[in-house]
N, CA, C and O of each residue as an XYZ file, in Angstrom:
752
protein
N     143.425    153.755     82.186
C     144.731    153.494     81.602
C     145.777    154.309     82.360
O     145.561    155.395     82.899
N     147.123    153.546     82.331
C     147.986    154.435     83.454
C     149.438    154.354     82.257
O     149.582    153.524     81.359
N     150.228    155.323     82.567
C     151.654    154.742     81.555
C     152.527    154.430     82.589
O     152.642    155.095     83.618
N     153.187    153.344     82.297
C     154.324    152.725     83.546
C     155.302    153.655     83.263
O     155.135    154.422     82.315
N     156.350    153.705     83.975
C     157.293    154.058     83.634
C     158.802    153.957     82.159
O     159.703    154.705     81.780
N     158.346    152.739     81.831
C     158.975    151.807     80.612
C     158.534    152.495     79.188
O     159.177    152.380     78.145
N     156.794    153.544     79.410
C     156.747    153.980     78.149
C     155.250    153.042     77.989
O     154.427    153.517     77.206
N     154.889    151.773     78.682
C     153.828    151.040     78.222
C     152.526    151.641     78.821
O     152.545    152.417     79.776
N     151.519    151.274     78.261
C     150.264    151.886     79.017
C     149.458    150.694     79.562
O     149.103    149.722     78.895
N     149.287    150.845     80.497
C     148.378    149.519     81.480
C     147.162    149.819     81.626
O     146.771    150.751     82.330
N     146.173    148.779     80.733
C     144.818    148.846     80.692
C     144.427    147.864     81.433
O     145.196    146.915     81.591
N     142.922    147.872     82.163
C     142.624    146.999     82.783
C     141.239    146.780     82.230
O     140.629    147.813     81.954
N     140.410    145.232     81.940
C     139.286    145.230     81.141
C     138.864    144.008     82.104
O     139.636    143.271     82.718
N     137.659    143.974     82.093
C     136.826    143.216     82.948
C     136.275    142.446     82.139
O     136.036    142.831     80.994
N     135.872    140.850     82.682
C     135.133    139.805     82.001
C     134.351    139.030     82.996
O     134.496    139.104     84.216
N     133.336    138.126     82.229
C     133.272    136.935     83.749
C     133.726    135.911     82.653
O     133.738    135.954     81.423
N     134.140    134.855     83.697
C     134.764    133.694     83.649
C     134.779    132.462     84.224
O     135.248    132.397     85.360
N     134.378    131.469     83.709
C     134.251    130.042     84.133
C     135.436    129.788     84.623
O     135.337    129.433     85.798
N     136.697    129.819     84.177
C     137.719    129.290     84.493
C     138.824    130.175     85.584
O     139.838    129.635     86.026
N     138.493    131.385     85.866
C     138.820    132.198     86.590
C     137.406    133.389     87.171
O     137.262    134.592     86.956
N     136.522    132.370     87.984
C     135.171    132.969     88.739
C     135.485    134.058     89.973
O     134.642    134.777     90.509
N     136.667    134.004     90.231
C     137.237    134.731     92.065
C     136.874    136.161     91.279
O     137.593    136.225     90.282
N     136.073    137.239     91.378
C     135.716    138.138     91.231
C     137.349    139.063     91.820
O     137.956    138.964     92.886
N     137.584    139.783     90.782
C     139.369    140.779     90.753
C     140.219    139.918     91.026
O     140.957    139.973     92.009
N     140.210    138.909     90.075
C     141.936    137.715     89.895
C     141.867    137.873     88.671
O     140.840    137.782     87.999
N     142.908    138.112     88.299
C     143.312    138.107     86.677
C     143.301    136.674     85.685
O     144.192    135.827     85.750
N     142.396    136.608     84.982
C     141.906    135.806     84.233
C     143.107    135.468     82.978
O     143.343    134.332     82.568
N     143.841    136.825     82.448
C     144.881    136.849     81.703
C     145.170    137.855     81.569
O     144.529    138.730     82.150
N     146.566    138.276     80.518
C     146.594    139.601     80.086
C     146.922    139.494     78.703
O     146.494    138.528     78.071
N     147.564    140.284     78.200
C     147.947    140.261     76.980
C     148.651    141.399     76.642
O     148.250    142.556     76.762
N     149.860    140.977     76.158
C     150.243    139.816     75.763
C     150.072    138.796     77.052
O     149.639    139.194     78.133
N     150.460    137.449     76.802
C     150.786    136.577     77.619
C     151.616    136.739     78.207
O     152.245    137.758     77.921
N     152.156    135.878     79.376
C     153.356    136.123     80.552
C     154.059    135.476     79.545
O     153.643    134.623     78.761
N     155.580    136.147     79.680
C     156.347    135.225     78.443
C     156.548    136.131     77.489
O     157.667    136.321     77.012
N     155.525    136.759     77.128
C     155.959    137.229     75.885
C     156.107    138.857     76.197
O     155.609    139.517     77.108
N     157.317    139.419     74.676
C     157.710    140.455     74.647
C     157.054    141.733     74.420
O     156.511    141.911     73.329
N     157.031    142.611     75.267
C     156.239    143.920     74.576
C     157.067    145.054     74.484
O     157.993    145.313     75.252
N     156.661    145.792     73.412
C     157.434    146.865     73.087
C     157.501    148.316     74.009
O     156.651    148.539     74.872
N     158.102    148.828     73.852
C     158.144    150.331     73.755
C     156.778    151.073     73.375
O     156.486    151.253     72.193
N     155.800    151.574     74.616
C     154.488    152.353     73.910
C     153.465    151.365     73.570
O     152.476    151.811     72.990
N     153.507    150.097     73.820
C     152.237    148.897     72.899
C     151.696    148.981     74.908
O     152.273    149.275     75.955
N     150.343    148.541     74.518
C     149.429    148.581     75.965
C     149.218    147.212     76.299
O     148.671    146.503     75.454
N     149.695    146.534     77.816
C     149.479    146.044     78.150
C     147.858    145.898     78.775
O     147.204    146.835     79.234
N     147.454    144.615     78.672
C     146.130    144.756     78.846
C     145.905    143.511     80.054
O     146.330    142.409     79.707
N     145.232    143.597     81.537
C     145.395    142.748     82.431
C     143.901    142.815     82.305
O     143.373    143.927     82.332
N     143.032    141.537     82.144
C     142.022    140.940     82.236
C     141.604    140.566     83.327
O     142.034    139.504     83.779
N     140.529    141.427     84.148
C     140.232    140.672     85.459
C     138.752    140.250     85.521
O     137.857    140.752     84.841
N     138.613    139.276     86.411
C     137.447    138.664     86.605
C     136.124    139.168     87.242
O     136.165    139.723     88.340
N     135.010    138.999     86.614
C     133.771    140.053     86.874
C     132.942    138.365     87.674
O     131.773    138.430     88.054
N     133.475    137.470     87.766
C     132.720    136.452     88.159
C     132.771    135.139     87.288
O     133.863    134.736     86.886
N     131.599    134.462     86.989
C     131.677    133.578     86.503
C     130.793    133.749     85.164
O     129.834    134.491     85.378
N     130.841    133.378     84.151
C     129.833    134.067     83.123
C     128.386    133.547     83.051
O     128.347    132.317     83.071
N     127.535    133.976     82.996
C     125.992    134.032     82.627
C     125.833    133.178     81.849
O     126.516    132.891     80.866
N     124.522    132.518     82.414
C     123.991    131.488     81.620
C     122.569    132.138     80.966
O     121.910    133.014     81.525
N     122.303    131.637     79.908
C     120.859    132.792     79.187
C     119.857    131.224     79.613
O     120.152    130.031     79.545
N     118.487    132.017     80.093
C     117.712    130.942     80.356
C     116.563    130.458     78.956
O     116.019    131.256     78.192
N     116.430    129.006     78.933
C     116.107    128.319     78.063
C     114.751    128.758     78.044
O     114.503    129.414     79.056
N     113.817    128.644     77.301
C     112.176    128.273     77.322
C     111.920    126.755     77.559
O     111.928    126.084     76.527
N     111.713    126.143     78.624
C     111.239    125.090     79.114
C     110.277    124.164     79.031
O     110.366    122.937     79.092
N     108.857    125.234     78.808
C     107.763    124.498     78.631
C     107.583    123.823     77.703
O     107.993    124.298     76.644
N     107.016    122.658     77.652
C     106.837    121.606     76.197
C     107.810    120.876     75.930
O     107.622    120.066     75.021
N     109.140    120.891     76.587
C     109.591    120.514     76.673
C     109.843    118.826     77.579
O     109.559    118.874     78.776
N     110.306    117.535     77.075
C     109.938    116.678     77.998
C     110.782    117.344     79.142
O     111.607    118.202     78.825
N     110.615    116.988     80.468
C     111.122    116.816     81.651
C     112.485    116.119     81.769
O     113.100    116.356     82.808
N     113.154    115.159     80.724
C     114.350    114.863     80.710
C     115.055    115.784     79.743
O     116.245    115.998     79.975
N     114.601    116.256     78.883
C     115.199    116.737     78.024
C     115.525    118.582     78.702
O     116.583    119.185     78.524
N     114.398    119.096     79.401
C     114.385    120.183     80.125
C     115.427    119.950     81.373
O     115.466    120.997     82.021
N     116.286    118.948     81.940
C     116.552    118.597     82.933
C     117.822    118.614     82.423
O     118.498    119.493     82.959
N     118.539    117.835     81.404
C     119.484    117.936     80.558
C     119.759    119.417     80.246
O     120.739    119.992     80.721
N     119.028    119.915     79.580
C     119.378    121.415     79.368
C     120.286    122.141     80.472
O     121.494    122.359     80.566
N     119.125    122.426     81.294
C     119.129    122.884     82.401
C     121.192    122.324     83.156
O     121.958    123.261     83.382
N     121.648    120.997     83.381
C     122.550    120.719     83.884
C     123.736    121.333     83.011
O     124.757    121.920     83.371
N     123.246    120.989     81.702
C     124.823    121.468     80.679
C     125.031    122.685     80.728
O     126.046    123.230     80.294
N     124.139    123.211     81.235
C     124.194    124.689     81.690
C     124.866    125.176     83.073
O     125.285    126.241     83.527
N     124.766    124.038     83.441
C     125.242    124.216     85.384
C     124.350    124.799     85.738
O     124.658    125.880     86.240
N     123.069    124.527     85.706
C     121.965    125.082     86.702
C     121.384    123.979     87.483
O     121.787    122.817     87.538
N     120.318    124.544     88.113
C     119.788    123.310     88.945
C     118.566    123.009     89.078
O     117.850    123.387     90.005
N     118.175    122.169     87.981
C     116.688    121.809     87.951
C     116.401    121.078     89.135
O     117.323    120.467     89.675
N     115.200    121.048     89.640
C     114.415    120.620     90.915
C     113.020    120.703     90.439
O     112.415    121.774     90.416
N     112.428    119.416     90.004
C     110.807    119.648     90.423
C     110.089    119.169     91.123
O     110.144    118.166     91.834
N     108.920    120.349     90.821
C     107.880    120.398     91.516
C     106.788    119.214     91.429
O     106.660    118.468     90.458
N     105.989    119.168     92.663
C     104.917    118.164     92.322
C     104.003    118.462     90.851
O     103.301    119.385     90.437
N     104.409    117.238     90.383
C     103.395    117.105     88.823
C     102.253    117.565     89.404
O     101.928    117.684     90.586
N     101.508    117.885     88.033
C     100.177    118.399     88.643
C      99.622    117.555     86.776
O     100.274    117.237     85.782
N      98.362    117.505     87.079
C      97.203    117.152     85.947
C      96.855    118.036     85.344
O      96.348    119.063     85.796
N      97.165    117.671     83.763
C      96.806    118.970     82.707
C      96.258    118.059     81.387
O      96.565    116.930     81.007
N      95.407    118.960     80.918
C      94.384    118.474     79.599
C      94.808    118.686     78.571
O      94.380    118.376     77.459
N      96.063    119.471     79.003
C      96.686    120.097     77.279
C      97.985    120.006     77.104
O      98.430    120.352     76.010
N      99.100    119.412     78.366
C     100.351    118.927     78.356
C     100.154    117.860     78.580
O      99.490    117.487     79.548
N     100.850    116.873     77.474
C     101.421    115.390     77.893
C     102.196    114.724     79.039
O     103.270    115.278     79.274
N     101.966    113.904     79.631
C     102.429    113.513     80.419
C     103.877    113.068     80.843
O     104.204    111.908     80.589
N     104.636    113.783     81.378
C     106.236    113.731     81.166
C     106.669    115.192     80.644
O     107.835    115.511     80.415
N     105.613    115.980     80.500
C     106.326    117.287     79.957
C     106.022    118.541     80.920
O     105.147    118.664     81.777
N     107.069    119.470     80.483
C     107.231    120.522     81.449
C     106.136    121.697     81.083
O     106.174    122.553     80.199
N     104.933    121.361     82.309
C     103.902    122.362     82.271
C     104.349    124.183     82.321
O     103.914    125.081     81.600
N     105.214    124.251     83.290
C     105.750    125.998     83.842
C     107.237    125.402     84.197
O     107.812    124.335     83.986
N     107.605    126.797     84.928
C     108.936    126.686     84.833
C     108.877    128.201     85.637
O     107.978    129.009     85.402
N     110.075    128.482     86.712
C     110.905    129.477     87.212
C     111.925    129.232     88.420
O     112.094    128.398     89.310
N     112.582    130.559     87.909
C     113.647    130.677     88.664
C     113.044    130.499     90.047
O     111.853    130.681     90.303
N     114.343    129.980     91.251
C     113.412    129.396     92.684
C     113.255    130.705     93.277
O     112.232    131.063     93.860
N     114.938    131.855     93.017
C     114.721    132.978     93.849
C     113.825    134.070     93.466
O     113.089    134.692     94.232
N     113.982    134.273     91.983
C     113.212    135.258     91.182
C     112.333    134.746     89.896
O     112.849    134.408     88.830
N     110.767    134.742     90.190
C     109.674    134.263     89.369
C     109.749    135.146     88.222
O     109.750    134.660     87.091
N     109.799    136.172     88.373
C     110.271    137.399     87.221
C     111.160    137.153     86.115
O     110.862    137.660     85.034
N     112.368    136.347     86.228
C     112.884    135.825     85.198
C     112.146    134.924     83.945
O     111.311    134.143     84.400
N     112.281    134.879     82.530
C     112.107    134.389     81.465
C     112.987    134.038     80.521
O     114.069    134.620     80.436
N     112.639    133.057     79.705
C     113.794    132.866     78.859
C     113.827    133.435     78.166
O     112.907    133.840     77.456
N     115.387    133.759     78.128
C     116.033    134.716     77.412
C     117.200    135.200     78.732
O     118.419    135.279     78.579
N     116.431    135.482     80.028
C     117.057    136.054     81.054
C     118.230    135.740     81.310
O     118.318    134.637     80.772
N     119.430    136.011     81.878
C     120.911    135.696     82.180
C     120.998    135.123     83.790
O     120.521    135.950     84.568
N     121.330    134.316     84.223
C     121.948    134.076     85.366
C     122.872    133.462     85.586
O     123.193    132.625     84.742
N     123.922    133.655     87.148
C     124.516    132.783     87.456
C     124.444    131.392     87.526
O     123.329    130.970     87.831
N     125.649    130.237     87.255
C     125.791    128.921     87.339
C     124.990    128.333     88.780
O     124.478    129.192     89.498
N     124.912    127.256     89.088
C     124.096    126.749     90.189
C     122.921    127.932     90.770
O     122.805    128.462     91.875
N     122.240    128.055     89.680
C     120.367    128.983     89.593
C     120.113    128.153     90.164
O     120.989    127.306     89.986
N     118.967    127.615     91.191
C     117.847    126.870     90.926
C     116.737    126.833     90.074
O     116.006    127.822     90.138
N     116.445    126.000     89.341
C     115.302    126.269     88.266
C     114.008    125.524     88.386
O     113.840    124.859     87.364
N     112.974    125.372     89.293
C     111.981    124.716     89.607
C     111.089    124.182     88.136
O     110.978    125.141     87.373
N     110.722    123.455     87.817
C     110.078    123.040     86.812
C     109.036    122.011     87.196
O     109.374    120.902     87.608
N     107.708    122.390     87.057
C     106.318    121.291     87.124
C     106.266    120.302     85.893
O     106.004    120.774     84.787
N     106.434    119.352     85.996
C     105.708    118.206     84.920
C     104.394    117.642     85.198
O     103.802    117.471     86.263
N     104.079    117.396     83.998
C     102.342    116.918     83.783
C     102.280    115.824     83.942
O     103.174    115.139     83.447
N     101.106    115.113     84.769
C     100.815    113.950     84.796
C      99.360    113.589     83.685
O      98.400    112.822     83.743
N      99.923    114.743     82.597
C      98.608    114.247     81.758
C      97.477    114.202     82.386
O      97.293    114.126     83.601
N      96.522    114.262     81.322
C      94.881    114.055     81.545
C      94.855    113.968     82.946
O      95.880    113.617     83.530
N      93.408    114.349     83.831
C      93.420    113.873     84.954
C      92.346    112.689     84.508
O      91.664    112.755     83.485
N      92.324    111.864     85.226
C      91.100    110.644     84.875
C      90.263    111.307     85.733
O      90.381    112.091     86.674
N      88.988    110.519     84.864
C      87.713    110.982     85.113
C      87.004    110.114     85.892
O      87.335    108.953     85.655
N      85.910    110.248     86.976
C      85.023    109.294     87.024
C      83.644    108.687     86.152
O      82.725    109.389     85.729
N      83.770    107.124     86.002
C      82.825    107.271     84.751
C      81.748    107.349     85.236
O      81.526    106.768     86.299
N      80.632    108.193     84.507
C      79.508    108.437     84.899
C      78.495    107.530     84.688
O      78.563    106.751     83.736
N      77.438    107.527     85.555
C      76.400    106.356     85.700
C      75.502    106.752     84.759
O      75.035    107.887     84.664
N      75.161    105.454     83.789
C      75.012    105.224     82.668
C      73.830    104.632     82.493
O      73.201    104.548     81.438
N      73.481    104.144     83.745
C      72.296    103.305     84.306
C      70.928    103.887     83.734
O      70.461    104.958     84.121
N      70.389    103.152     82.864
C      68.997    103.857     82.800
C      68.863    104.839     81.729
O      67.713    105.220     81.514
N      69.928    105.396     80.913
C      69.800    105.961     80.047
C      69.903    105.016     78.262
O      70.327    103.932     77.859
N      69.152    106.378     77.601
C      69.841    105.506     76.563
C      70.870    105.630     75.732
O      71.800    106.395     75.984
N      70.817    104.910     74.677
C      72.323    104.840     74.258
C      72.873    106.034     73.927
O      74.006    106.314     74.320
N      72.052    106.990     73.072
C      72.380    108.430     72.634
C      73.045    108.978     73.536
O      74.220    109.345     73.539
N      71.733    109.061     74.830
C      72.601    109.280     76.179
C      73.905    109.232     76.543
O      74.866    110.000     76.506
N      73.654    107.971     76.954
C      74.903    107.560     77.231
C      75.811    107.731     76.544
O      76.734    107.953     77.329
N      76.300    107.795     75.257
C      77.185    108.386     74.454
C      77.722    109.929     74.337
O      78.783    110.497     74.077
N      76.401    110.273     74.673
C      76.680    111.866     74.208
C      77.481    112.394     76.011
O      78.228    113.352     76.206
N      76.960    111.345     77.084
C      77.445    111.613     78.195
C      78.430    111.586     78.374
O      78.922    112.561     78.943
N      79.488    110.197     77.907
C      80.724    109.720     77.604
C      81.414    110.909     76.741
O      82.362    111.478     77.283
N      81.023    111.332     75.454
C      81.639    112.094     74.493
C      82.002    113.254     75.666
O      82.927    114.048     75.494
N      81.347    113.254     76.609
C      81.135    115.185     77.148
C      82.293    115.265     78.136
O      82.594    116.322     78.691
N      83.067    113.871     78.380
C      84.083    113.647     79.430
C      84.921    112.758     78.751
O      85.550    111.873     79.332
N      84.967    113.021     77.141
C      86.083    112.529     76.249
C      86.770    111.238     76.493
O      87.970    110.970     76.559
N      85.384    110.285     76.644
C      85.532    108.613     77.356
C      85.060    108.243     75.372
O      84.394    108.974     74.639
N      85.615    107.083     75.074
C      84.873    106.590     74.425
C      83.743    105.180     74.709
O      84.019    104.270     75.491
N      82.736    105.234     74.073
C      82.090    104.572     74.129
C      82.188    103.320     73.402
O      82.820    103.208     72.352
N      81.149    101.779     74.338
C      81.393    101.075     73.576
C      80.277    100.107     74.277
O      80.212     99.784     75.463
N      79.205     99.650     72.927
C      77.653     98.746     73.649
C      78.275     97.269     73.144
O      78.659     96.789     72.077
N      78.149     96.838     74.517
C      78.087     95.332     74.505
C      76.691     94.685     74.470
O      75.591     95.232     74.543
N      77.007     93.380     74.340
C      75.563     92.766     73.981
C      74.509     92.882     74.989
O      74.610     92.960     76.213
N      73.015     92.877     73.892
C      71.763     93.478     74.906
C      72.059     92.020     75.924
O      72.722     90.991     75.789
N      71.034     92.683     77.136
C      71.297     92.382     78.209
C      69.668     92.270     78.577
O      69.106     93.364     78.524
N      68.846     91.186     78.926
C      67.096     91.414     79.826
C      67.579     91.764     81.009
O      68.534     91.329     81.653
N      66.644     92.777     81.263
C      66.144     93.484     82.965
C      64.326     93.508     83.461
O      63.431     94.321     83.227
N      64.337     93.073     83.718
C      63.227     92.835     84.442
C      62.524     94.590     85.297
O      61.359     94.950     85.465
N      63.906     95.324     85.668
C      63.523     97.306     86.297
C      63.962     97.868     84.999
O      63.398     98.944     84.804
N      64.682     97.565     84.137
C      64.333     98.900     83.033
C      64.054     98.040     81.466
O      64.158     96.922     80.962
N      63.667     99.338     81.168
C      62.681     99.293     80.020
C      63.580     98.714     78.992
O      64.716     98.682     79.465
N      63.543     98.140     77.517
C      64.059     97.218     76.391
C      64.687     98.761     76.114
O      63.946     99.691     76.432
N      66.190     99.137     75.461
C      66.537    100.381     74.909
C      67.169    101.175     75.744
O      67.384    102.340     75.409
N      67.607    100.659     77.057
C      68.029    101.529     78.134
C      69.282    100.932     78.276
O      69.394     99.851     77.699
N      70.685    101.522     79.158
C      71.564    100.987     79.818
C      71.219    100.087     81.074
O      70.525    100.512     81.997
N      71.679     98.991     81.046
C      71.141     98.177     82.459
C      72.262     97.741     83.098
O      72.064     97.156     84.163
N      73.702     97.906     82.628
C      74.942     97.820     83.399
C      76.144     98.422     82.748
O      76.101     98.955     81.639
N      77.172     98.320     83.452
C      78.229     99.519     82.700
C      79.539     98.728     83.189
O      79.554     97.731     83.910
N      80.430     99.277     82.735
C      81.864     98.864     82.768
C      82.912     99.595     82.622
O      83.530     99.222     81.625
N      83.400    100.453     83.143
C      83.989    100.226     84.715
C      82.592    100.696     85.149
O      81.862    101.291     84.356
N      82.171    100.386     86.590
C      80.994    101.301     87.478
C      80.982    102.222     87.958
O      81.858    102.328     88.816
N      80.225    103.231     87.804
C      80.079    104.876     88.154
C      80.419    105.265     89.004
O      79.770    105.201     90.049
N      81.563    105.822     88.909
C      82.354    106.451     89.496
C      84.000    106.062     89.884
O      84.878    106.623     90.540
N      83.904    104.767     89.091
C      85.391    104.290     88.722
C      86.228    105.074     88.161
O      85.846    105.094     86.992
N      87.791    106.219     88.307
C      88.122    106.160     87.390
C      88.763    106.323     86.024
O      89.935    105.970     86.154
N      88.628    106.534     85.316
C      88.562    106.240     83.693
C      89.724    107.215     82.830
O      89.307    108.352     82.607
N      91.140    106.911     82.312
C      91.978    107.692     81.496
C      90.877    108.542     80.495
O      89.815    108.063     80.099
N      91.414    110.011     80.157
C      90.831    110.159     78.772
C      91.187    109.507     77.985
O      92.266    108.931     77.845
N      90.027    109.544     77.198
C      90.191    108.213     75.445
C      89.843    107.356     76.377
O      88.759    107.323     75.795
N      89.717    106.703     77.169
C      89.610    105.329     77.966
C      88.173    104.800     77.789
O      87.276    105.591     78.080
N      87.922    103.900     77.470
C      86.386    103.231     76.971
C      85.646    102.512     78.159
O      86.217    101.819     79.001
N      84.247    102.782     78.108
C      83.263    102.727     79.122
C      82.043    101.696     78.373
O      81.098    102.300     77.866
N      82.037    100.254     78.296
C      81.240     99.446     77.650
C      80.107     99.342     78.946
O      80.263     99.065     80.135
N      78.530     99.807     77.891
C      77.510     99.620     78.547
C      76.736     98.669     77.498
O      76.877     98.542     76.282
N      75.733     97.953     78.559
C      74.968     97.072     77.576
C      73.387     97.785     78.329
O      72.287     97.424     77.911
């Protein structure tokens, strides 16, 4: 604080600012230009610390449009990464998430406008290949299917002449096709 000569005291207070970002340009003062100040009342000149901080979101679980949206109304800059296959994120949603320059950041963290914000989306389940079914039996084959979260499904018996009455003797899709989870694997 300084006293002018007039008797007023000149304070100077720092902010950041969207609308005045030029780091030491006066954002405002106060009073306003225009208006009257007294004898002894403190003028106060507001200068600019930058542009103000954006607090970072929690991302994950989030869909990928909706994380992308965020991310812009914010003035940041989502960019992703190659999807990758996950068993426990849906497909379209944001597996991870970080800052491009600093991985160390979390939400909650503050940064400047135009961040880059890298974000992976899931391409869901990876598909499986269905397993050969050939020759087993149905238990088998079911409990094989259950173990790679395929469902099962017996179509009508089928004569074979190489395996025994009670066995799988063809399959659908063929081993090693393959197969969405939940996706059904009819053997006869």
């Amino acid at each position: 604080n300084e006293v002018a000569g007039n008797g007023w005291t000149i304070e100077t207070q720092r902010e950041r600012s969207d609308e005045v970002p030029e780091i030491d340009h006066v954002v405002r003062t106060i009073p306003a230009a225009g208006e009257m100040l007294d004898e002894g009342e403190t003028f106060v000149i507001v200068v600019s610390d930058g542009y103000e901080l954006r607090t970072l979101p929690e991302l994950t679980g989030m869909t990928v449009t909706d994380a992308v949206a965020a991310l812009t109304e914010l003035r940041l800059v989502p960019i992703e990464a190659p999807a990758e296959f996950s068993e426990d994120v849906p497909a379209g949603t944001v597996i991870r998430w970080q800052v491009q320059d600093d991985a160390a950041l979390t939400a909650g963290a503050q940064v400047l406008p135009d961040t880059v914000i890298v974000i992976t989306p899931s391409l869901g389940p990876e598909p499986r290949p269905a397993p050969d079914l050939v020759n087993l039996t149905e238990a088998e084959a079911t409990a094989a299917l259950d173990a790679l979260q395929l469902v099962s499904a017996r179509g009508e018996d089928v004569f074979s002449s190489d395996i025994e009455a009670g066995r799988v003797v063809t399959q659908t899709p063929a081993p090693g096709e393959p197969v969405e989870r939940g996706g059904t694997v009819t053997f006869q």
